[in-house]
Amino acid sequence: MLNSHPGRDRVLAGMLGKAYLEIIPTGTILERVVHLPQHSYVAITCSPVHGIEPTLALTAQLRALPEERRLKLIPHIAARMVRDRGHLREILARLDELRVESVFVPGGDAPVPAGVYHSALDLLVDMAEIGHTIEDIGVAAHPEGHPHADAAESLRLLRAKQPLATYLVTQMCFDPAALIAWLRRIREAGVTLPAWIGLPGVADVAKLIALSLRIGVGQSVRVLRKQKGLAGKLISAQPYQPDDLLQGIHAHLDDPELNIPGFHLFSFNSVEATEGWRQETLCRLETAEGFAHV
């Protein structure tokens, strides 16, 4: 249990208020997303199975919503799903037509690249050379390393991408101490990009553990498994909520050296549940209860 700290609670409330909600393009996601508050930030992923087209199509559908339902969109442009420069030019033109101001550029999970781009850095270089109207470009960062790159290589790539990006988003990490220590290391190494902290949203515990092991965050899954009440949640099918993780980083959110502007919520398309958790947590913070009852 964490005692309420008025100054830090205000910082946390501000961060949760502008949190990005990540969604996956599916046939039913549109009807869930349209009920989000106006001007909510929504990041739209790329599926390694279906490619980048569903991401662009959903971006267009959401961009066409009436003003009172308008959202702030951040489509993902996964490098390994872009065929070549011509395809990239086409994507950038469509984003310009849709007046998209921010994108996120990961390498992507496709085991075999669709074309010439093998990494996010390759794509970012070509984006800069081609030119575009996008104001903000995010890149991925991996506090626990990457399945295909060790810590030194991950840091090298992050530093190489820094001049071509305006912010970074961390992969899920369930160990708050490890997350903060990693942030301090990259700051000491010269990475100054604002760091949006990737938080798992409300999710099925067993599925969350399986996904975490697949994407290479197995070390901090041990911390997740030690959380009080997790075994009971597995048995009763109660969902995971990121309260313990928030408690662990709460004291560091206002540290200017870490430069944490907010959170990126991985919803796993549990939009209603994750948004409900966010609103409930905001309500608790705004009524000065802090985390005393979370």
Short mmCIF file of C-alpha atoms in Angstrom, two decimals:
data_model
loop_
_atom_site.label_atom_id
_atom_site.label_comp_id
_atom_site.label_asym_id
_atom_site.label_seq_id
_atom_site.Cartn_x
_atom_site.Cartn_y
_atom_site.Cartn_z
CA MET A 1 0.00 0.00 0.00
CA LEU A 2 1.35 3.42 -0.95
CA ASN A 3 0.59 6.53 1.04
CA SER A 4 -0.96 9.35 -0.92
CA HIS A 5 1.42 12.14 -1.94
CA PRO A 6 -0.55 15.19 -3.20
CA GLY A 7 2.13 16.45 -5.58
CA ARG A 8 2.90 13.06 -7.09
CA ASP A 9 -0.78 12.14 -7.23
CA ARG A 10 -1.39 15.23 -9.36
CA VAL A 11 1.46 14.20 -11.65
CA LEU A 12 0.07 10.68 -11.92
CA ALA A 13 -3.44 11.96 -12.62
CA GLY A 14 -2.10 14.14 -15.41
CA MET A 15 -0.25 11.20 -16.94
CA LEU A 16 -3.25 8.88 -16.78
CA GLY A 17 -5.44 11.62 -18.19
CA LYS A 18 -3.44 11.69 -21.43
CA ALA A 19 -2.52 7.99 -21.56
CA TYR A 20 -2.35 6.29 -24.95
CA LEU A 21 -4.68 3.29 -25.30
CA GLU A 22 -3.26 0.70 -27.69
CA ILE A 23 -5.72 -1.35 -29.74
CA ILE A 24 -5.46 -4.13 -32.32
CA PRO A 25 -7.41 -3.81 -35.60
CA THR A 26 -10.20 -6.41 -35.57
CA GLY A 27 -13.70 -6.64 -36.96
CA THR A 28 -15.32 -5.56 -33.69
CA ILE A 29 -12.89 -2.98 -32.33
CA LEU A 30 -14.53 0.06 -33.94
CA GLU A 31 -17.76 -0.26 -31.97
CA ARG A 32 -15.78 -0.41 -28.72
CA VAL A 33 -13.48 2.50 -29.42
CA VAL A 34 -16.16 4.98 -30.47
CA HIS A 35 -17.39 5.18 -26.88
CA LEU A 36 -14.09 6.53 -25.57
CA PRO A 37 -14.07 10.16 -24.36
CA GLN A 38 -13.52 12.81 -27.01
CA HIS A 39 -9.85 13.42 -27.86
CA SER A 40 -8.68 10.20 -26.21
CA TYR A 41 -5.28 9.05 -27.47
CA VAL A 42 -5.55 5.77 -29.39
CA ALA A 43 -2.59 3.85 -30.81
CA ILE A 44 -3.40 1.33 -33.56
CA THR A 45 -1.08 -1.66 -33.92
CA CYS A 46 -0.01 -3.68 -36.97
CA SER A 47 -0.73 -7.39 -37.08
CA PRO A 48 2.10 -9.59 -38.40
CA VAL A 49 -0.61 -11.80 -39.92
CA HIS A 50 -2.70 -9.16 -41.70
CA GLY A 51 -0.08 -6.51 -42.40
CA ILE A 52 -0.35 -2.75 -42.31
CA GLU A 53 -3.53 -2.25 -44.37
CA PRO A 54 -6.00 -2.92 -41.51
CA THR A 55 -4.11 -0.34 -39.43
CA LEU A 56 -4.50 2.30 -42.12
CA ALA A 57 -8.13 1.35 -42.76
CA LEU A 58 -9.05 1.64 -39.08
CA THR A 59 -7.19 4.94 -38.86
CA ALA A 60 -9.33 6.25 -41.73
CA GLN A 61 -12.54 5.00 -40.10
CA LEU A 62 -11.72 6.63 -36.78
CA ARG A 63 -10.57 9.84 -38.47
CA ALA A 64 -14.01 10.07 -40.10
CA LEU A 65 -15.88 10.12 -36.78
CA PRO A 66 -17.92 13.26 -36.06
CA GLU A 67 -16.18 15.99 -34.09
CA GLU A 68 -17.87 15.09 -30.80
CA ARG A 69 -16.38 11.57 -31.03
CA ARG A 70 -13.03 12.56 -32.55
CA LEU A 71 -9.96 10.75 -31.20
CA LYS A 72 -6.23 11.48 -31.35
CA LEU A 73 -4.77 8.67 -33.45
CA ILE A 74 -1.30 7.16 -33.41
CA PRO A 75 -1.07 4.43 -36.09
CA HIS A 76 1.82 1.97 -35.94
CA ILE A 77 3.99 1.67 -39.03
CA ALA A 78 5.82 -1.61 -38.49
CA ALA A 79 9.01 -1.60 -40.56
CA ARG A 80 8.97 -5.29 -41.47
CA MET A 81 5.50 -4.91 -42.98
CA VAL A 82 6.49 -2.16 -45.44
CA ARG A 83 7.59 -3.51 -48.82
CA ASP A 84 9.83 -0.77 -50.20
CA ARG A 85 10.25 2.98 -50.66
CA GLY A 86 7.29 3.15 -53.00
CA HIS A 87 5.06 1.49 -50.43
CA LEU A 88 6.42 3.83 -47.75
CA ARG A 89 5.67 6.88 -49.91
CA GLU A 90 2.11 5.60 -50.36
CA ILE A 91 1.69 5.12 -46.61
CA LEU A 92 3.04 8.58 -45.82
CA ALA A 93 0.73 10.13 -48.42
CA ARG A 94 -2.29 8.40 -46.87
CA LEU A 95 -1.30 9.56 -43.40
CA ASP A 96 -0.90 13.10 -44.71
CA GLU A 97 -4.36 12.93 -46.29
CA LEU A 98 -5.79 11.75 -42.96
CA ARG A 99 -3.95 14.58 -41.15
CA VAL A 100 -2.20 12.14 -38.82
CA GLU A 101 0.22 14.03 -36.58
CA SER A 102 1.87 11.16 -34.69
CA VAL A 103 3.00 7.64 -35.57
CA PHE A 104 4.82 4.84 -33.79
CA VAL A 105 7.51 2.97 -35.71
CA PRO A 106 8.42 -0.47 -34.31
CA GLY A 107 10.43 -3.08 -36.12
CA GLY A 108 7.39 -5.35 -36.14
CA ASP A 109 6.76 -8.97 -35.23
CA ALA A 110 6.65 -10.42 -38.74
CA PRO A 111 9.16 -13.32 -38.80
CA VAL A 112 9.94 -12.61 -42.45
CA PRO A 113 10.06 -8.99 -43.70
CA ALA A 114 7.55 -8.08 -46.40
CA GLY A 115 10.31 -6.32 -48.31
CA VAL A 116 13.50 -4.33 -47.86
CA TYR A 117 13.03 -3.07 -44.29
CA HIS A 118 14.42 -5.31 -41.58
CA SER A 119 14.38 -2.82 -38.70
CA ALA A 120 12.73 0.36 -37.50
CA LEU A 121 15.98 2.25 -38.05
CA ASP A 122 15.98 1.35 -41.76
CA LEU A 123 12.46 2.73 -42.14
CA LEU A 124 13.12 5.87 -40.10
CA VAL A 125 16.10 6.77 -42.29
CA ASP A 126 13.99 6.49 -45.44
CA MET A 127 11.12 8.44 -43.85
CA ALA A 128 13.50 11.30 -43.15
CA GLU A 129 14.91 11.22 -46.68
CA ILE A 130 11.48 11.08 -48.34
CA GLY A 131 10.00 13.80 -46.12
CA HIS A 132 6.62 13.88 -44.40
CA THR A 133 4.22 16.07 -42.40
CA ILE A 134 4.20 13.92 -39.24
CA GLU A 135 5.08 15.92 -36.13
CA ASP A 136 5.80 13.15 -33.63
CA ILE A 137 7.48 9.79 -34.21
CA GLY A 138 7.73 7.18 -31.48
CA VAL A 139 10.14 4.26 -31.27
CA ALA A 140 10.18 1.12 -29.15
CA ALA A 141 12.48 0.58 -26.19
CA HIS A 142 13.04 -2.65 -24.28
CA PRO A 143 13.93 -2.39 -20.57
CA GLU A 144 14.51 -6.16 -20.39
CA GLY A 145 16.23 -6.46 -23.73
CA HIS A 146 14.87 -7.80 -27.00
CA PRO A 147 14.50 -11.47 -28.01
CA HIS A 148 16.85 -10.80 -30.95
CA ALA A 149 19.24 -8.21 -29.45
CA ASP A 150 21.23 -8.02 -26.25
CA ALA A 151 21.24 -4.96 -23.96
CA ALA A 152 24.26 -3.35 -25.64
CA GLU A 153 22.79 -3.72 -29.13
CA SER A 154 19.38 -2.48 -27.98
CA LEU A 155 21.01 0.65 -26.54
CA ARG A 156 23.04 1.20 -29.71
CA LEU A 157 19.91 1.02 -31.85
CA LEU A 158 18.00 3.32 -29.52
CA ARG A 159 20.74 5.93 -29.71
CA ALA A 160 20.84 5.60 -33.50
CA LYS A 161 17.07 6.13 -33.73
CA GLN A 162 17.05 9.10 -31.37
CA PRO A 163 17.74 11.84 -34.00
CA LEU A 164 14.88 10.45 -36.12
CA ALA A 165 12.26 10.25 -33.36
CA THR A 166 10.58 12.48 -30.79
CA TYR A 167 9.63 9.97 -28.08
CA LEU A 168 10.02 6.36 -27.00
CA VAL A 169 7.59 3.80 -25.59
CA THR A 170 8.81 1.06 -23.27
CA GLN A 171 7.86 -2.55 -23.71
CA MET A 172 5.94 -4.08 -20.81
CA CYS A 173 8.01 -4.59 -17.67
CA PHE A 174 6.44 -5.86 -14.46
CA ASP A 175 9.44 -5.06 -12.27
CA PRO A 176 9.27 -1.36 -11.30
CA ALA A 177 12.79 -1.34 -9.84
CA ALA A 178 14.25 -2.81 -13.04
CA LEU A 179 12.27 -0.34 -15.16
CA ILE A 180 13.49 2.72 -13.24
CA ALA A 181 17.08 1.42 -13.17
CA TRP A 182 16.99 0.91 -16.94
CA LEU A 183 15.65 4.43 -17.46
CA ARG A 184 18.51 5.85 -15.43
CA ARG A 185 21.03 3.83 -17.48
CA ILE A 186 19.78 5.08 -20.83
CA ARG A 187 19.71 8.66 -19.56
CA GLU A 188 23.33 8.30 -18.46
CA ALA A 189 24.10 6.88 -21.91
CA GLY A 190 22.71 9.98 -23.63
CA VAL A 191 19.19 8.89 -24.58
CA THR A 192 17.01 11.93 -23.87
CA LEU A 193 13.78 11.06 -25.69
CA PRO A 194 10.66 11.45 -23.52
CA ALA A 195 9.80 7.97 -22.23
CA TRP A 196 6.17 6.89 -22.30
CA ILE A 197 5.88 3.94 -19.94
CA GLY A 198 4.19 0.87 -21.41
CA LEU A 199 1.64 -0.48 -18.92
CA PRO A 200 -0.40 -3.65 -19.39
CA GLY A 201 -4.07 -2.86 -19.14
CA VAL A 202 -6.77 -5.03 -17.62
CA ALA A 203 -6.07 -8.52 -18.95
CA ASP A 204 -6.48 -12.24 -18.36
CA VAL A 205 -3.57 -13.24 -16.11
CA ALA A 206 -2.68 -16.50 -17.85
CA LYS A 207 -2.74 -14.88 -21.30
CA LEU A 208 -0.68 -11.96 -20.03
CA ILE A 209 2.02 -14.27 -18.65
CA ALA A 210 2.12 -16.28 -21.89
CA LEU A 211 2.40 -13.12 -24.01
CA SER A 212 5.10 -11.70 -21.75
CA LEU A 213 7.23 -14.83 -22.11
CA ARG A 214 6.82 -14.70 -25.90
CA ILE A 215 7.96 -11.09 -26.23
CA GLY A 216 10.96 -11.52 -23.96
CA VAL A 217 9.97 -10.00 -20.62
CA GLY A 218 10.28 -13.25 -18.73
CA GLN A 219 12.56 -11.85 -16.03
CA SER A 220 9.95 -9.47 -14.67
CA VAL A 221 7.19 -12.06 -15.02
CA ARG A 222 8.75 -13.56 -11.89
CA VAL A 223 7.85 -10.31 -10.12
CA LEU A 224 4.33 -10.52 -11.53
CA ARG A 225 3.93 -14.07 -10.24
CA LYS A 226 4.94 -12.96 -6.74
CA GLN A 227 2.26 -10.30 -6.55
CA LYS A 228 -0.17 -10.75 -3.70
CA GLY A 229 -3.36 -12.49 -4.77
CA LEU A 230 -2.15 -13.48 -8.24
CA ALA A 231 -2.68 -17.21 -7.65
CA GLY A 232 -6.25 -16.51 -6.60
CA LYS A 233 -6.81 -14.46 -9.73
CA LEU A 234 -5.52 -17.32 -11.88
CA ILE A 235 -7.89 -19.75 -10.19
CA SER A 236 -10.92 -17.46 -10.21
CA ALA A 237 -10.16 -15.94 -13.64
CA GLN A 238 -10.01 -12.43 -12.16
CA PRO A 239 -8.16 -10.06 -14.51
CA TYR A 240 -4.80 -8.43 -13.94
CA GLN A 241 -4.72 -4.69 -13.19
CA PRO A 242 -1.51 -2.61 -13.18
CA ASP A 243 -2.00 -1.08 -9.72
CA ASP A 244 1.06 -2.73 -8.14
CA LEU A 245 3.24 -1.60 -11.02
CA LEU A 246 1.97 1.97 -10.71
CA GLN A 247 2.64 1.90 -6.99
CA GLY A 248 6.22 0.81 -7.65
CA ILE A 249 7.02 3.70 -10.01
CA HIS A 250 4.82 6.33 -8.36
CA ALA A 251 7.68 7.97 -6.45
CA HIS A 252 9.76 8.44 -9.62
CA LEU A 253 7.19 9.96 -11.98
CA ASP A 254 8.10 13.56 -11.16
CA ASP A 255 11.86 13.02 -11.52
CA PRO A 256 12.88 15.44 -14.32
CA GLU A 257 15.97 13.38 -15.16
CA LEU A 258 13.78 10.42 -16.14
CA ASN A 259 11.54 12.57 -18.38
CA ILE A 260 8.36 10.48 -18.18
CA PRO A 261 5.44 12.35 -19.80
CA GLY A 262 2.83 9.61 -19.53
CA PHE A 263 1.69 6.05 -20.11
CA HIS A 264 1.01 3.79 -23.07
CA LEU A 265 -1.70 1.30 -22.05
CA PHE A 266 -1.63 -2.09 -23.80
CA SER A 267 -5.37 -2.83 -23.80
CA PHE A 268 -5.22 -6.21 -25.63
CA ASN A 269 -8.58 -4.94 -26.98
CA SER A 270 -10.14 -5.07 -23.51
CA VAL A 271 -11.06 -1.46 -24.17
CA GLU A 272 -14.01 -1.16 -21.82
CA ALA A 273 -12.22 -2.82 -18.90
CA THR A 274 -8.96 -0.91 -19.34
CA GLU A 275 -10.70 2.43 -19.81
CA GLY A 276 -12.90 1.67 -16.80
CA TRP A 277 -9.80 1.01 -14.69
CA ARG A 278 -8.22 4.26 -15.91
CA GLN A 279 -11.31 6.32 -15.09
CA GLU A 280 -11.70 4.68 -11.67
CA THR A 281 -8.06 5.34 -10.82
CA LEU A 282 -8.39 8.96 -11.94
CA CYS A 283 -11.45 9.34 -9.74
CA ARG A 284 -9.56 8.01 -6.72
CA LEU A 285 -6.69 10.37 -7.33
CA GLU A 286 -8.95 13.36 -7.83
CA THR A 287 -10.80 12.66 -4.58
CA ALA A 288 -7.48 12.69 -2.71
CA GLU A 289 -7.65 8.97 -1.83
CA GLY A 290 -4.43 8.34 -3.71
CA PHE A 291 -3.56 4.65 -3.76
CA ALA A 292 -4.74 3.95 -0.24
CA HIS A 293 -7.58 1.76 -1.52
CA VAL A 294 -6.21 0.56 -4.86
#
